[in-house]
Coordinates of C-alpha atoms in Angstrom, one line a residue:
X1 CA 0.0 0.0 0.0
X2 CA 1.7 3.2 -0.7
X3 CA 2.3 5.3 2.2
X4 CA 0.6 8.7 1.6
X5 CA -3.0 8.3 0.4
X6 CA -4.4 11.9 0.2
X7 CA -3.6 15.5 0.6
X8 CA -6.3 17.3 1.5
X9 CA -5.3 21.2 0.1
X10 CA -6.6 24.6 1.1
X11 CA -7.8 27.2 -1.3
X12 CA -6.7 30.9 -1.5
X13 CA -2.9 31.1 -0.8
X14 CA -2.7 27.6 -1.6
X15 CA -3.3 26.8 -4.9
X16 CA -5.2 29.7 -6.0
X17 CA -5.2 33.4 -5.8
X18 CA -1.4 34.0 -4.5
X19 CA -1.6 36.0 -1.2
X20 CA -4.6 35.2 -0.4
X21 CA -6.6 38.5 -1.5
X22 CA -10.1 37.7 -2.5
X23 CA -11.3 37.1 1.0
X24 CA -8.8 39.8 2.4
X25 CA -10.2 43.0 0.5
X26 CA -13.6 41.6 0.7
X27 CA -13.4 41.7 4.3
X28 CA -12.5 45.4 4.2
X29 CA -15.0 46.2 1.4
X30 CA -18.2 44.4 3.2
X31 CA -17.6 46.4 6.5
X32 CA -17.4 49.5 4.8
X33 CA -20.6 49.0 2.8
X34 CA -22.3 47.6 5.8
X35 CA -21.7 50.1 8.5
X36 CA -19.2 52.4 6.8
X37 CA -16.5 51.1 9.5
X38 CA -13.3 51.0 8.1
X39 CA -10.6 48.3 9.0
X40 CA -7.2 47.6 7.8
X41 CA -5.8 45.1 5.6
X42 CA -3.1 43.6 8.3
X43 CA -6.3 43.0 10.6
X44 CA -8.9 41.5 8.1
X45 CA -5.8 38.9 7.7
X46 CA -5.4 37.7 11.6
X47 CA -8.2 35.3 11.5
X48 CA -7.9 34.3 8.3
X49 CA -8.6 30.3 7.7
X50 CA -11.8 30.7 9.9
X51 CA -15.1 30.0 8.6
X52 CA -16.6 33.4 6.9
X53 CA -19.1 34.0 9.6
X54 CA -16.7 32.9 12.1
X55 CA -13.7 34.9 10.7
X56 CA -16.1 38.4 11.0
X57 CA -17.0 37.3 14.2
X58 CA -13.0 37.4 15.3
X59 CA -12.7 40.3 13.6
X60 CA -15.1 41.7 15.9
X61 CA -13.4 40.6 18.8
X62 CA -9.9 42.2 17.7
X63 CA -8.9 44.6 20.9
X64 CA -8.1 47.1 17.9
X65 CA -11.4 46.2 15.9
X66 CA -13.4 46.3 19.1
X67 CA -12.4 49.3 20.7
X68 CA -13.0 51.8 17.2
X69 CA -15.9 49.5 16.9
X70 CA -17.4 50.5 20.7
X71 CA -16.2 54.4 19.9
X72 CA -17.7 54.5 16.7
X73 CA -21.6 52.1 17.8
X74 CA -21.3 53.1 21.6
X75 CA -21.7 49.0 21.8
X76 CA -20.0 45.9 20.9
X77 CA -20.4 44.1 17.6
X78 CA -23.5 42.1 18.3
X79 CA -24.0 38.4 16.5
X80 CA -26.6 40.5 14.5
X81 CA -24.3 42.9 13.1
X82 CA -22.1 39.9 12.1
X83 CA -25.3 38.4 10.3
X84 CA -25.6 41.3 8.0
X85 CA -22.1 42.6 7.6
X86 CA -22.0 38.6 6.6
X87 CA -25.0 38.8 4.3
X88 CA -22.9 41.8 2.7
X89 CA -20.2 40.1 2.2
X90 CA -21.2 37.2 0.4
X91 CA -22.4 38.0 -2.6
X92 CA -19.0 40.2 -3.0
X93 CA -16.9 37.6 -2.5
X94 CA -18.6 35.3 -5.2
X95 CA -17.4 37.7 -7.9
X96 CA -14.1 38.5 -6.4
X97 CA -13.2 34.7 -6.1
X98 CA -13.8 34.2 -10.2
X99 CA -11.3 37.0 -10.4
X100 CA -8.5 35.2 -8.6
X101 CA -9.5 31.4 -9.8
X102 CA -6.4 31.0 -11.8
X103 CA -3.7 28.3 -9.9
X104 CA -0.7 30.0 -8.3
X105 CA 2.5 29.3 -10.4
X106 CA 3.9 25.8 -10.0
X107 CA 0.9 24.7 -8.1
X108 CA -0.7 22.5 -11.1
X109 CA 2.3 21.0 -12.1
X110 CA 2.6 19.2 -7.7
X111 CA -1.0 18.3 -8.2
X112 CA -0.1 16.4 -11.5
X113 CA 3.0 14.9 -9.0
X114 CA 0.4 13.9 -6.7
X115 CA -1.0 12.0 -9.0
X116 CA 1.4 10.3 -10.5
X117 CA 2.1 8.8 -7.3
X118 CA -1.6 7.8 -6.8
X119 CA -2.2 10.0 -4.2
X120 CA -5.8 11.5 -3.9
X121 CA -6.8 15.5 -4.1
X122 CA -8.8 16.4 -1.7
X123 CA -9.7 20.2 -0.7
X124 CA -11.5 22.2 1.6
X125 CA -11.9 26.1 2.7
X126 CA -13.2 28.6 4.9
X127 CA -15.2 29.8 2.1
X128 CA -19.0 28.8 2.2
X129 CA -20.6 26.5 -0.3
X130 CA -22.3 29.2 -2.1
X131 CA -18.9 30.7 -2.9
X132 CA -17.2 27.7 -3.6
X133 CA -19.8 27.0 -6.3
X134 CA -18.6 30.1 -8.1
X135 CA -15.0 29.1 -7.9
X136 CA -14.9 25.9 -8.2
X137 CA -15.9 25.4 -12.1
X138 CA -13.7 28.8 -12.7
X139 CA -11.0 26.8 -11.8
X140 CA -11.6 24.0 -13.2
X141 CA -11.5 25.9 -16.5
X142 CA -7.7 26.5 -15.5
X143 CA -7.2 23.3 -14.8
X144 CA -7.3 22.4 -10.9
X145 CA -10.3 19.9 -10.3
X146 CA -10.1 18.2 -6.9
X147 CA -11.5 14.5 -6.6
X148 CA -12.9 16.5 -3.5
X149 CA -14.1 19.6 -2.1
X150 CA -15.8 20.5 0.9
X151 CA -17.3 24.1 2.3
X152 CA -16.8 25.7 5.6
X153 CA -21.0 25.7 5.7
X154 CA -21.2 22.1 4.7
X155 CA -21.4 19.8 8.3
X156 CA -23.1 20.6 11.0
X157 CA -20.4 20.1 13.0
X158 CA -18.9 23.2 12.1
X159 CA -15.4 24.8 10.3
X160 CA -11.8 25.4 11.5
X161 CA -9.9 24.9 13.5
X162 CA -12.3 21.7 14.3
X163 CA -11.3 18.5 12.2
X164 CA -14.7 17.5 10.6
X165 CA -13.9 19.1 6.4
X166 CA -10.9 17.5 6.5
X167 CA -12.2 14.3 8.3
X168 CA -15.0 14.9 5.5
X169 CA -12.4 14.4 2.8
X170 CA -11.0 11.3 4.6
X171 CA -14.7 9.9 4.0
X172 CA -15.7 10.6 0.6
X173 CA -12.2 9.8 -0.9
X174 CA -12.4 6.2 1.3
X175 CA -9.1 6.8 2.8
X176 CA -7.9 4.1 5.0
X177 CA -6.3 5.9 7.7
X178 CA -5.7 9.6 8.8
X179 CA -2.2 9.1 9.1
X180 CA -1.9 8.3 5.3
X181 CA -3.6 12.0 4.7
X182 CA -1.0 15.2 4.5
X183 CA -3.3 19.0 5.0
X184 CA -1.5 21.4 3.6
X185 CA -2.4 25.2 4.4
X186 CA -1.0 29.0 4.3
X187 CA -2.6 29.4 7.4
X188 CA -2.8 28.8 11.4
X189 CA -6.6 27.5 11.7
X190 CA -6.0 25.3 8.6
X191 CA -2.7 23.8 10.1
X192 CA -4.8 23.4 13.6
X193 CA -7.8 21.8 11.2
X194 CA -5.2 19.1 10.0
X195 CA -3.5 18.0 14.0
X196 CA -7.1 18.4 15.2
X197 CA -8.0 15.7 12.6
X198 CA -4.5 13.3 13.0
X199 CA -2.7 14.1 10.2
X200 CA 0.5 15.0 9.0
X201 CA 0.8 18.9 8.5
X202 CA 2.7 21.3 5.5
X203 CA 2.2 24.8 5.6
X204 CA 2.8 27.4 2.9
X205 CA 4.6 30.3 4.0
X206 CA 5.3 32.5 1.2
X207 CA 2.2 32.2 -1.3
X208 CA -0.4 32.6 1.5
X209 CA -1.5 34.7 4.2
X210 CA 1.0 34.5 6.1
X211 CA 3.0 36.7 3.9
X212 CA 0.0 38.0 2.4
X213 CA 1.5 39.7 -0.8
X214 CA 0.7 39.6 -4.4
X215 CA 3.1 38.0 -6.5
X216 CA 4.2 41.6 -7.8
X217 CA 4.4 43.2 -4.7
X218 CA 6.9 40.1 -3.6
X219 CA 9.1 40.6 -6.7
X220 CA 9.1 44.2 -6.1
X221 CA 10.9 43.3 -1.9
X222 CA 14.5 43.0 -1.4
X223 CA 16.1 40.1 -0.5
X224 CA 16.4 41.5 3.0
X225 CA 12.8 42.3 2.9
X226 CA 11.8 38.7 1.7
X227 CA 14.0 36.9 4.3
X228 CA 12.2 38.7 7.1
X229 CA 9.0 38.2 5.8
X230 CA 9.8 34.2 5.2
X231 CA 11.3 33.9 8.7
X232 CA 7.9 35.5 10.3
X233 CA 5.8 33.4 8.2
X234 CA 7.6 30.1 9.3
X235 CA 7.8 30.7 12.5
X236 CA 4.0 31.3 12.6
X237 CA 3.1 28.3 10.9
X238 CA 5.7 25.9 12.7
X239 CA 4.4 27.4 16.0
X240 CA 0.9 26.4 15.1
X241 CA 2.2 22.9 15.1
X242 CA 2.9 22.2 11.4
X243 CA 5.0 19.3 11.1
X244 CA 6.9 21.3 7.7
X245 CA 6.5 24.5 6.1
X246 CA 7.7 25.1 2.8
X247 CA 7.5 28.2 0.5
X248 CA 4.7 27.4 -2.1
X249 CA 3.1 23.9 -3.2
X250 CA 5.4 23.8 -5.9
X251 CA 7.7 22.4 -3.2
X252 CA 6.3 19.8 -1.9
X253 CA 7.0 16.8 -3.4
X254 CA 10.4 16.4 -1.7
X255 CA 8.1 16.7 2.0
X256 CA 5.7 14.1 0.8
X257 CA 8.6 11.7 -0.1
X258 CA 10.0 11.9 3.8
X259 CA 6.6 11.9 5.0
X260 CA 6.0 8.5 3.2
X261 CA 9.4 7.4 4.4
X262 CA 8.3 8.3 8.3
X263 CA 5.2 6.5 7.7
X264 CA 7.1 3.2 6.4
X265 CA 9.0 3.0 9.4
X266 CA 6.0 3.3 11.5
X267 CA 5.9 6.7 12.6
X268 CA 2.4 8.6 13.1
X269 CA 2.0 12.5 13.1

């Protein structure tokens, strides 16, 4: 039996939409429309990999956020307010997503890896279904069509950082054991979604949002610039738990081989 059965991917900063800006600016654009309350880039990142809902909810919650919030509403963001800056949102976000649908550079060509060695694509992402249905079929159209793909509104159990969209993956793909699945993600609750579930963990540090930068604006850094930005984005990943953190997919394959060697000689996650 080979040793690695299934990676289960992320989306945005993954294998789509380098730096993970659809959900970012849509964050910033919903609350503005909603309740003309402004908030930053750097802070619509900090819960990113949460559920949609969830991830507003956070934002909410931010001592930064919260206080402005409190000053500006003389009260804090009620589960209400989240409903309809959520309700905003959404339908946004479907036609930013069909924007940024096209695979991040090398990302294709590791899937096609993958499955040369049999493995299994999975996918999952904090994106509801309704969303995904806009992006999915986009991208297919470039190419990237997971045997999988599960939405952060799709079990009842809930979203990230829980383990059930990746467990979900593990049951429609009939994968024999979590320890044969690798999650890979560019962020902390999708690295927490993959130990909470028993598998083995890769995150993506410079494609993602824990960089957060387009492709451009990371051509356009210098190289002390980039190494700073590298080192903080591995260090936040690898002290969310992930068991290796790479740059971009496009490096994975070399991961997945020790991976499949640690799992031949018995070892779990």
């Amino acid at each position: 039996m080979r040793q690695v059965e299934c990676v289960v991917l992320d989306w945005a900063g993954t294998v789509v939409d380098y730096g993970s800006l659809a959900p970012t600016t849509i964050f910033v654009k919903a609350l503005k429309e909603a309740y003309n309350f402004d908030i930053t880039l750097e802070e619509a990142r900090i819960p990113m990999g949460l559920g949609k809902w969830d991830h507003i909810n956070a934002l909410g919650k931010l001592p930064t956020v919260a206080a402005r919030w409190k000053a500006q509403f003389n009260a804090p963001m009620s589960e209400q307010d989240v409903d309809y800056i959520y309700n905003t949102f959404i339908p946004l976000q479907k036609i930013k997503v069909v924007d940024h649908a096209e695979p991040i550079a090398g990302a294709l060509a590791a899937i096609n890896w993958l499955r040369q060695q049999n493995i299994k694509i999975g996918s999952c992402s904090g994106y509801p279904r309704e969303v995904m249905d806009a992006l999915v079929p986009v991208a297919a159209q470039y190419g990237y069509a997971p045997d999988c793909v599960v939405a952060s509104d799709d079990l009842p159990a809930g979203s990230r950082p829980g383990p059930w969209m990746a467990l979900e993956n593990v049951n429609q793909l009939g994968v024999s054991a979590v320890w044969r699945v690798i999650k890979i993600d560019d962020a902390v609750p999708g690295i927490l979604e993959g130990l909470n579930a028993g598998m083995w963990t890769i995150g993506l540090a410079k494609t993602g949002n824990a960089v957060g930068l387009t492709k451009v604006e990371w051509q356009q850094c210098s190289a002390v610039e980039k190494d700073h930005l590298l080192r903080k984005a591995y260090g936040e990943l690898y002290n969310a738990g992930a068991h290796y953190v790479v740059d971009a997919l496009e490096d994975i394959a070399a991961v997945v081989n020790v991976i499949s060697a640690r799992i031949a000689r018995g070892e779990r996650p």
